[in-house]
Amino acid sequence: DSGVTQTPKHLITATGQRVTLRCSPRSGDLSVYWYQQSLDQGLQFLIQYYNGEERAKGNILERFSAQQFPDLHSELNLSSLELGDSALYFCASTKTSGSGNEQFFGPGTRLTVL
Amino acid sequence: GQSLEQPSEVTAVEGAIVQINCTYQTSGFYGLSWYQQHDGGAPTFLSYNALDGLEETGRFSSFLSRSDSYGYLLLQELQMKDSASYFCAHNYGQNFVFGPGTRLSVLP
């Protein structure tokens, strides 16, 4: 158990809908990263927050957005969902935002878009 | 830009040693990390190299050569439970980039 929690574990929805994925980092960690992993694909970095502020953006679509709240939990919002958005979404946390920090990954949310 | 390359699959037998290579192209480099991911599971951190040389952690070692833009993960005394995907990753600024992953199959 990494100490990072994600809810829900599974989510099934239809095209065109909007969903929100939630992540709570490990106690004391200030930085949260979001990743997308499609079937048999590597991990695609989406976005990073540090202490409530956006720190880095990766390959995140405009239909996707995220935020980190004062209690440090983070939410990833996916809208106008398409079949291709079906994937595992992971969040990870670290104490700081520096390079090389061990990232602790949550168990992931499996999103299925029908 | 930045990209990392890894072999897609490696197969070895229990008790053997296996090396998983990672080459990268990046205009900025802050070190190479390695992660393990079992099927259906979350990635877990294995090691990090910021400087050239070998880092050893139990049965796993990781090596980096910045002049060659190359690193590898060495797994010794392979066990069945080592069957998993292994990803190299690096920071590009604040951006984290993962390689495509190497699927390791350990045979009895």
mmCIF file of C-alpha atoms in Angstrom, chain B residues 3-40:
data_model
loop_
_atom_site.group_PDB
_atom_site.id
_atom_site.type_symbol
_atom_site.label_atom_id
_atom_site.label_comp_id
_atom_site.label_asym_id
_atom_site.label_seq_id
_atom_site.Cartn_x
_atom_site.Cartn_y
_atom_site.Cartn_z
ATOM 1 C CA SER B 3 11.980 10.167 -25.796
ATOM 2 C CA LEU B 4 13.124 6.930 -24.239
ATOM 3 C CA GLU B 5 13.536 3.573 -25.914
ATOM 4 C CA GLN B 6 13.391 0.126 -24.340
ATOM 5 C CA PRO B 7 13.078 -3.395 -25.725
ATOM 6 C CA SER B 8 9.440 -4.450 -25.741
ATOM 7 C CA GLU B 9 9.979 -7.927 -24.294
ATOM 8 C CA VAL B 10 12.631 -9.940 -22.478
ATOM 9 C CA THR B 11 12.432 -13.568 -21.393
ATOM 10 C CA ALA B 12 14.700 -15.325 -18.888
ATOM 11 C CA VAL B 13 14.652 -18.307 -16.548
ATOM 12 C CA GLU B 14 14.485 -18.393 -12.786
ATOM 13 C CA GLY B 15 17.827 -17.770 -11.143
ATOM 14 C CA ALA B 16 19.288 -16.028 -14.176
ATOM 15 C CA ILE B 17 20.443 -12.438 -14.624
ATOM 16 C CA VAL B 18 18.713 -10.085 -17.043
ATOM 17 C CA GLN B 19 19.552 -6.588 -18.228
ATOM 18 C CA ILE B 20 16.916 -4.155 -19.488
ATOM 19 C CA ASN B 21 18.339 -1.291 -21.495
ATOM 20 C CA CYS B 22 17.048 2.218 -21.871
ATOM 21 C CA THR B 23 18.335 4.830 -24.279
ATOM 22 C CA TYR B 24 17.108 8.368 -24.249
ATOM 23 C CA GLN B 25 17.152 11.518 -26.293
ATOM 24 C CA THR B 26 16.516 14.682 -24.440
ATOM 25 C CA SER B 27 17.602 18.261 -24.510
ATOM 26 C CA GLY B 28 17.569 18.391 -20.728
ATOM 27 C CA PHE B 29 18.371 15.596 -18.335
ATOM 28 C CA TYR B 30 17.758 15.257 -14.634
ATOM 29 C CA GLY B 31 18.381 11.577 -14.012
ATOM 30 C CA LEU B 32 16.862 8.228 -14.847
ATOM 31 C CA SER B 33 14.341 6.348 -12.736
ATOM 32 C CA TRP B 34 13.086 2.773 -12.980
ATOM 33 C CA TYR B 35 9.624 1.495 -12.102
ATOM 34 C CA GLN B 36 8.083 -1.964 -11.937
ATOM 35 C CA GLN B 37 4.466 -2.657 -12.774
ATOM 36 C CA HIS B 38 2.734 -5.998 -12.359
ATOM 37 C CA ASP B 39 -0.316 -6.739 -14.507
ATOM 38 C CA GLY B 40 -3.300 -4.888 -13.104
#
